[in-house]
Amino acid sequence: MNYAGAVVANDDVTVVHNQKGWKNVECLEHFTSISLLEAEGRQIAGKNPVLYIVSPAPKRGVKAPMAAAKKKTDKVVNPLFEKRPKQFGIGGDLPPKKDLTRIRRQKRILKQRLKVPPTLNQFTKTLDKNLASNLFKMLLKYRPEDKAAKKERLLKKAQSEAEGKPAEAKKPIVVKYGLNHVTYLIEQNKAQLVIIAHDVDPIELVVWLPALCRKMEIPYCIVKGNARLGAIVHKKSASVLCLTTVKNEDKLEFSRILEAIKANFNDKYDEYRKKWGGGIMGSKSQAKTKAKEKVLAKEAAQRMT
C-alpha cells in the first residue's frame, strides 16, 4: 500500500486521496498521521468528516528515508592570505596585556602580612632621599654613550684613521651595568661602589650581592626603582650598577658619598642580618587585638584588687 496524502475518516467510511483519486481503506495501520485538520466542507455519509494529513508507514526491515542533509556552504578563502593562529608558548607570540593592578596590590599586602626573613627584609631599607639625589647626580655625569653618540665617535675614529692621524686610545669613564659584568668587577676587586635596585623580580637574582660586597669590602647601597637605574644606562630597567673610578674633579664629592653609604649599609650589615620583617596586620585585625588586650588588662587589674 503506497498511498500518501489526505485521509478522510468518519464513523462509516475511511478513504484515502492520492493523485489518482479517492479510494476506500479498511484501516489506517499502514499510515502515520502528522497533523489533524478540519475537512473543507466535504460531506461523507451525511456527517462532517475529519481530515488527516498522513504519510505511509515504513515497511518492516526497511529503513525510513533520511531527510536530505543541508549542504554546508564553504567559506571563500583568499589563497593570498594564509591563516596563522597565534601561539603563546615560549618564543612565540606576545600574550595580550592584562591589568595586573590587583595582583600587585595582593602581592604587596601579602609581603606585609607574612614574616619576611632578614635576607629579603634588607631590601626594604633603602637610601634616604637627599643622599640618593646626590648619588644620581653623580651617576648622570658618567652615563654610557647612546647609539647616536657611539655612531658619531666611530665615524670620527674612521676619518682620523683614513687621514693617518693617531686615534685616541683612552677609555671613557662610564657606569658599568649588567649583573654578570658587575659580579665579575666585584670579584676582581675593581668596583668602588655598587648600586642595587630594591624591586628586582625575582629577588633571588641580587639577594646574594650585599653579602659578596661586604666580603670583598666594597661599599654598596640599595636604592628605590630599577627603572630609575635603567634610565641612567639607556635601558627600561637595570638591577645593578657599578662605578669603577671617577674623574679627579669629582673625587672629593664621591668620597663623601662613599662614607655616608658605608655608615648606612656596610657598617649596619650585622644589624640588618638579625632583623625580620613583615607581620604587619590590617587595621581590623589590629583593632581586634587591641580590644582583647584591653579586656585582659581589665581582668588582670580586677584580680589584683
Short mmCIF file of C-alpha atoms in Angstrom, two decimals:
data_model
loop_
_atom_site.label_atom_id
_atom_site.label_comp_id
_atom_site.label_asym_id
_atom_site.label_seq_id
_atom_site.Cartn_x
_atom_site.Cartn_y
_atom_site.Cartn_z
CA MET A 1 0.00 0.00 0.00
CA ASN A 2 1.70 3.15 -1.18
CA TYR A 3 -0.99 5.76 -0.55
CA ALA A 4 0.11 9.11 0.69
CA GLY A 5 -1.72 12.39 1.00
CA ALA A 6 -5.06 13.16 2.72
CA VAL A 7 -7.22 10.65 4.57
CA VAL A 8 -10.86 11.48 5.25
CA ALA A 9 -12.37 9.39 8.05
CA ASN A 10 -15.67 9.26 9.99
CA ASP A 11 -17.81 6.58 11.66
CA ASP A 12 -18.93 4.96 8.38
CA VAL A 13 -16.08 5.12 5.89
CA THR A 14 -12.37 5.82 5.62
CA VAL A 15 -10.96 6.94 2.31
CA VAL A 16 -7.51 7.96 1.11
CA HIS A 17 -6.89 10.51 -1.56
CA ASN A 18 -3.81 10.49 -3.71
CA GLN A 19 -3.06 11.79 -7.19
CA LYS A 20 -5.35 9.18 -8.81
CA GLY A 21 -8.40 9.97 -6.67
CA TRP A 22 -10.26 8.70 -3.58
CA LYS A 23 -10.02 5.04 -2.53
CA ASN A 24 -11.60 3.13 0.32
CA VAL A 25 -9.27 1.86 3.06
CA GLU A 26 -10.38 -0.53 5.82
CA CYS A 27 -7.85 0.60 8.43
CA LEU A 28 -5.09 3.13 8.89
CA GLU A 29 -2.44 0.78 10.27
CA HIS A 30 -0.20 1.39 7.29
CA PHE A 31 -0.25 5.17 7.79
CA THR A 32 1.23 7.56 10.34
CA SER A 33 -0.66 10.79 10.86
CA ILE A 34 1.25 14.07 11.12
CA SER A 35 -1.42 16.68 11.83
CA LEU A 36 -5.17 16.94 12.26
CA LEU A 37 -7.18 19.41 10.20
CA GLU A 38 -10.86 20.04 9.56
CA ALA A 39 -12.28 18.89 6.23
CA GLU A 40 -13.02 21.55 3.66
CA GLY A 41 -16.87 21.35 3.69
CA ARG A 42 -16.97 17.76 2.39
CA GLN A 43 -19.90 15.54 3.42
CA ILE A 44 -19.38 11.76 3.76
CA ALA A 45 -22.47 9.72 4.70
CA GLY A 46 -24.18 12.90 5.88
CA LYS A 47 -21.56 13.66 8.56
CA ASN A 48 -18.77 16.16 8.80
CA PRO A 49 -15.54 14.27 8.22
CA VAL A 50 -12.15 14.75 9.88
CA LEU A 51 -9.17 15.35 7.62
CA TYR A 52 -5.82 13.71 8.49
CA ILE A 53 -2.60 14.62 6.72
CA VAL A 54 -0.78 11.31 6.61
CA SER A 55 2.31 9.63 5.18
CA PRO A 56 2.79 5.90 4.65
CA ALA A 57 4.36 3.92 7.49
CA PRO A 58 7.77 2.42 6.75
CA LYS A 59 7.83 -1.26 5.85
CA ARG A 60 9.33 -3.72 8.30
CA GLY A 61 13.02 -4.33 7.73
CA VAL A 62 13.36 -1.22 5.59
CA LYS A 63 14.94 1.95 6.98
CA ALA A 64 12.97 5.15 6.76
CA PRO A 65 14.30 7.59 4.18
CA MET A 66 16.68 10.11 5.76
CA ALA A 67 15.98 13.77 5.40
CA ALA A 68 18.25 15.41 2.92
CA ALA A 69 21.18 16.93 4.83
CA LYS A 70 21.74 20.61 4.32
CA LYS A 71 24.72 21.31 2.19
CA LYS A 72 27.42 23.20 4.04
CA THR A 73 28.46 26.29 2.21
CA ASP A 74 32.24 26.52 2.28
CA LYS A 75 33.61 29.95 3.11
CA VAL A 76 35.52 31.62 0.35
CA VAL A 77 39.17 31.75 1.44
CA ASN A 78 41.63 34.06 -0.18
CA PRO A 79 44.71 31.96 -1.10
CA LEU A 80 46.94 35.02 -0.82
CA PHE A 81 46.37 35.31 2.93
CA GLU A 82 47.40 32.25 4.93
CA LYS A 83 45.70 31.66 8.30
CA ARG A 84 48.28 31.72 11.08
CA PRO A 85 46.80 31.22 14.56
CA LYS A 86 48.77 32.78 17.41
CA GLN A 87 50.77 30.54 19.71
CA PHE A 88 51.66 31.96 23.11
CA GLY A 89 54.29 29.38 24.05
CA ILE A 90 57.95 30.07 24.84
CA GLY A 91 59.48 32.02 21.99
CA GLY A 92 56.05 32.52 20.38
CA ASP A 93 53.68 35.47 20.14
CA LEU A 94 53.42 38.04 22.89
CA PRO A 95 50.34 37.49 25.08
CA PRO A 96 47.73 40.28 25.29
CA LYS A 97 48.28 42.85 28.03
CA LYS A 98 46.50 42.23 31.32
CA ASP A 99 45.59 44.56 34.15
CA LEU A 100 47.97 43.46 36.94
CA THR A 101 46.97 46.18 39.44
CA ARG A 102 45.01 43.79 41.64
CA ILE A 103 47.74 41.12 41.62
CA ARG A 104 50.43 43.68 42.51
CA ARG A 105 48.32 45.01 45.38
CA GLN A 106 47.73 41.48 46.69
CA LYS A 107 51.47 40.76 46.49
CA ARG A 108 52.33 43.97 48.35
CA ILE A 109 49.81 43.27 51.13
CA LEU A 110 50.92 39.64 51.39
CA LYS A 111 54.51 40.79 51.93
CA GLN A 112 53.30 42.99 54.80
CA ARG A 113 51.27 40.21 56.45
CA LEU A 114 53.80 37.36 56.25
CA LYS A 115 57.05 37.24 58.19
CA VAL A 116 59.95 38.17 55.91
CA PRO A 117 63.44 36.72 56.60
CA PRO A 118 66.30 39.19 57.20
CA THR A 119 67.97 38.39 53.86
CA LEU A 120 64.93 39.72 52.00
CA ASN A 121 63.96 42.35 54.56
CA GLN A 122 67.24 44.25 53.99
CA PHE A 123 65.90 45.37 50.58
CA THR A 124 63.22 47.46 52.33
CA LYS A 125 66.00 49.62 53.90
CA THR A 126 66.79 51.97 51.01
CA LEU A 127 68.98 55.04 50.69
CA ASP A 128 67.45 58.28 52.03
CA LYS A 129 66.13 60.86 49.60
CA ASN A 130 68.85 63.54 49.90
CA LEU A 131 71.74 61.11 49.62
CA ALA A 132 70.06 59.29 46.72
CA SER A 133 69.61 62.55 44.79
CA ASN A 134 73.33 63.39 45.22
CA LEU A 135 74.26 59.88 44.11
CA PHE A 136 72.14 60.04 40.94
CA LYS A 137 73.58 63.45 40.07
CA MET A 138 76.99 61.84 40.22
CA LEU A 139 75.86 58.85 38.11
CA LEU A 140 74.38 61.12 35.41
CA LYS A 141 77.86 62.56 34.77
CA TYR A 142 79.10 59.06 33.87
CA ARG A 143 76.27 57.84 31.65
CA PRO A 144 77.41 55.46 28.90
CA GLU A 145 77.06 56.70 25.35
CA ASP A 146 73.87 56.00 23.42
CA LYS A 147 73.63 54.71 19.84
CA ALA A 148 73.88 58.15 18.21
CA ALA A 149 76.96 59.14 20.24
CA LYS A 150 78.62 55.80 19.51
CA LYS A 151 77.96 56.17 15.79
CA GLU A 152 79.46 59.67 15.79
CA ARG A 153 82.55 58.51 17.74
CA LEU A 154 83.19 55.60 15.37
CA LEU A 155 82.77 57.91 12.38
CA LYS A 156 85.34 60.35 13.72
CA LYS A 157 87.69 57.47 14.51
CA ALA A 158 87.38 56.15 10.94
CA GLN A 159 88.02 59.60 9.48
CA SER A 160 91.13 60.14 11.63
CA GLU A 161 92.47 56.70 10.65
CA ALA A 162 91.85 57.50 6.98
CA GLU A 163 93.79 60.76 7.32
CA GLY A 164 96.63 58.93 9.09
CA LYS A 165 96.19 60.66 12.45
CA PRO A 166 96.62 58.63 15.67
CA ALA A 167 93.28 57.71 17.26
CA GLU A 168 92.55 58.30 20.95
CA ALA A 169 93.08 55.05 22.82
CA LYS A 170 91.89 56.33 26.22
CA LYS A 171 88.75 54.62 27.50
CA PRO A 172 85.96 56.86 28.76
CA ILE A 173 84.93 56.57 32.43
CA VAL A 174 81.32 55.33 32.48
CA VAL A 175 78.89 53.48 34.72
CA LYS A 176 79.08 49.70 34.41
CA TYR A 177 75.85 47.68 34.27
CA GLY A 178 74.74 44.10 33.79
CA LEU A 179 74.56 41.57 36.61
CA ASN A 180 77.30 39.26 35.30
CA HIS A 181 79.62 42.14 34.47
CA VAL A 182 79.18 43.82 37.86
CA THR A 183 79.69 40.50 39.67
CA TYR A 184 82.96 39.99 37.79
CA LEU A 185 84.14 43.51 38.74
CA ILE A 186 83.30 42.85 42.42
CA GLU A 187 85.18 39.54 42.41
CA GLN A 188 88.20 41.20 40.77
CA ASN A 189 88.00 43.99 43.40
CA LYS A 190 87.77 46.65 40.68
CA ALA A 191 84.42 48.10 41.77
CA GLN A 192 84.40 51.15 44.05
CA LEU A 193 80.63 51.45 44.54
CA VAL A 194 77.74 49.05 43.81
CA ILE A 195 74.14 50.32 43.48
CA ILE A 196 71.37 47.68 43.76
CA ALA A 197 67.66 48.18 42.98
CA HIS A 198 65.19 47.23 45.73
CA ASP A 199 62.42 45.89 43.44
CA VAL A 200 64.23 43.30 41.31
CA ASP A 201 61.87 40.46 40.37
CA PRO A 202 62.74 37.70 41.14
CA ILE A 203 64.72 38.99 44.11
CA GLU A 204 66.92 35.87 44.08
CA LEU A 205 68.92 37.47 41.25
CA VAL A 206 70.51 40.02 43.59
CA VAL A 207 69.82 38.65 47.09
CA TRP A 208 73.43 37.50 47.48
CA LEU A 209 75.10 40.72 46.27
CA PRO A 210 75.19 42.54 49.67
CA ALA A 211 76.99 39.57 51.26
CA LEU A 212 79.52 39.46 48.41
CA CYS A 213 80.16 43.22 48.63
CA ARG A 214 80.70 43.01 52.39
CA LYS A 215 83.09 40.08 51.97
CA MET A 216 85.12 41.99 49.36
CA GLU A 217 84.84 45.20 51.48
CA ILE A 218 83.22 47.16 48.66
CA PRO A 219 80.65 49.88 49.52
CA TYR A 220 77.13 49.05 48.33
CA CYS A 221 73.71 50.68 48.63
CA ILE A 222 70.11 49.78 47.87
CA VAL A 223 68.01 52.42 46.07
CA LYS A 224 64.38 52.59 45.01
CA GLY A 225 63.42 51.76 41.45
CA ASN A 226 65.05 49.51 38.83
CA ALA A 227 63.54 51.83 36.19
CA ARG A 228 65.46 54.74 37.71
CA LEU A 229 68.71 52.81 37.37
CA GLY A 230 67.77 51.76 33.84
CA ALA A 231 67.27 55.40 32.76
CA ILE A 232 70.95 56.11 33.53
CA VAL A 233 72.18 53.39 31.14
CA HIS A 234 69.54 53.97 28.41
CA LYS A 235 67.52 50.86 29.33
CA LYS A 236 64.00 50.21 30.57
CA SER A 237 65.31 48.77 33.82
CA ALA A 238 68.58 47.75 35.44
CA SER A 239 69.01 45.60 38.55
CA VAL A 240 72.52 46.73 39.49
CA LEU A 241 75.04 49.45 38.54
CA CYS A 242 78.70 49.90 39.39
CA LEU A 243 81.33 52.66 39.42
CA THR A 244 84.97 51.63 38.99
CA THR A 245 86.54 55.11 39.08
CA VAL A 246 85.67 58.81 38.83
CA LYS A 247 87.32 61.91 37.44
CA ASN A 248 89.70 63.97 39.58
CA GLU A 249 87.27 66.87 39.95
CA ASP A 250 84.61 64.54 41.41
CA LYS A 251 86.78 62.58 43.85
CA LEU A 252 86.04 64.77 46.88
CA GLU A 253 82.27 64.55 46.48
CA PHE A 254 82.50 60.84 45.65
CA SER A 255 84.44 60.16 48.88
CA ARG A 256 81.71 61.90 50.92
CA ILE A 257 79.02 59.78 49.29
CA LEU A 258 81.06 56.62 49.97
CA GLU A 259 81.44 57.47 53.66
CA ALA A 260 77.68 58.04 54.07
CA ILE A 261 76.85 54.80 52.20
CA LYS A 262 79.31 52.77 54.31
CA ALA A 263 77.74 54.10 57.51
CA ASN A 264 74.21 53.24 56.32
CA PHE A 265 74.81 49.81 54.77
CA ASN A 266 78.20 48.15 55.23
CA ASP A 267 78.50 49.03 58.93
CA LYS A 268 74.89 48.05 59.66
CA TYR A 269 75.06 44.66 57.93
CA ASP A 270 75.12 42.70 61.20
CA GLU A 271 72.12 44.65 62.46
CA TYR A 272 70.09 44.02 59.30
CA ARG A 273 71.10 40.34 59.30
CA LYS A 274 69.14 39.72 62.52
CA LYS A 275 66.08 41.86 61.86
CA TRP A 276 62.97 40.14 60.50
CA GLY A 277 60.30 42.00 58.58
CA GLY A 278 56.58 41.71 57.83
CA GLY A 279 53.96 40.63 60.36
CA ILE A 280 52.03 43.89 59.92
CA MET A 281 48.32 43.10 60.18
CA GLY A 282 45.43 45.10 58.77
CA SER A 283 43.50 47.83 60.61
CA LYS A 284 40.62 45.48 61.55
CA SER A 285 42.97 42.84 62.98
CA GLN A 286 44.89 45.47 64.92
CA ALA A 287 41.63 46.85 66.40
CA LYS A 288 40.59 43.33 67.49
CA THR A 289 43.93 42.62 69.18
CA LYS A 290 43.83 45.98 70.98
CA ALA A 291 40.30 45.23 72.26
CA LYS A 292 41.44 41.79 73.51
CA GLU A 293 44.44 43.35 75.24
CA LYS A 294 42.17 45.87 76.99
CA VAL A 295 39.89 43.07 78.23
CA LEU A 296 42.84 41.03 79.51
CA ALA A 297 44.34 44.07 81.24
CA LYS A 298 40.99 44.83 82.90
CA GLU A 299 40.68 41.23 84.14
CA ALA A 300 44.24 41.30 85.49
CA ALA A 301 43.50 44.56 87.36
CA GLN A 302 40.38 43.03 88.91
CA ARG A 303 42.36 40.02 90.12
CA MET A 304 44.96 42.22 91.75
CA THR A 305 42.29 44.10 93.66
#
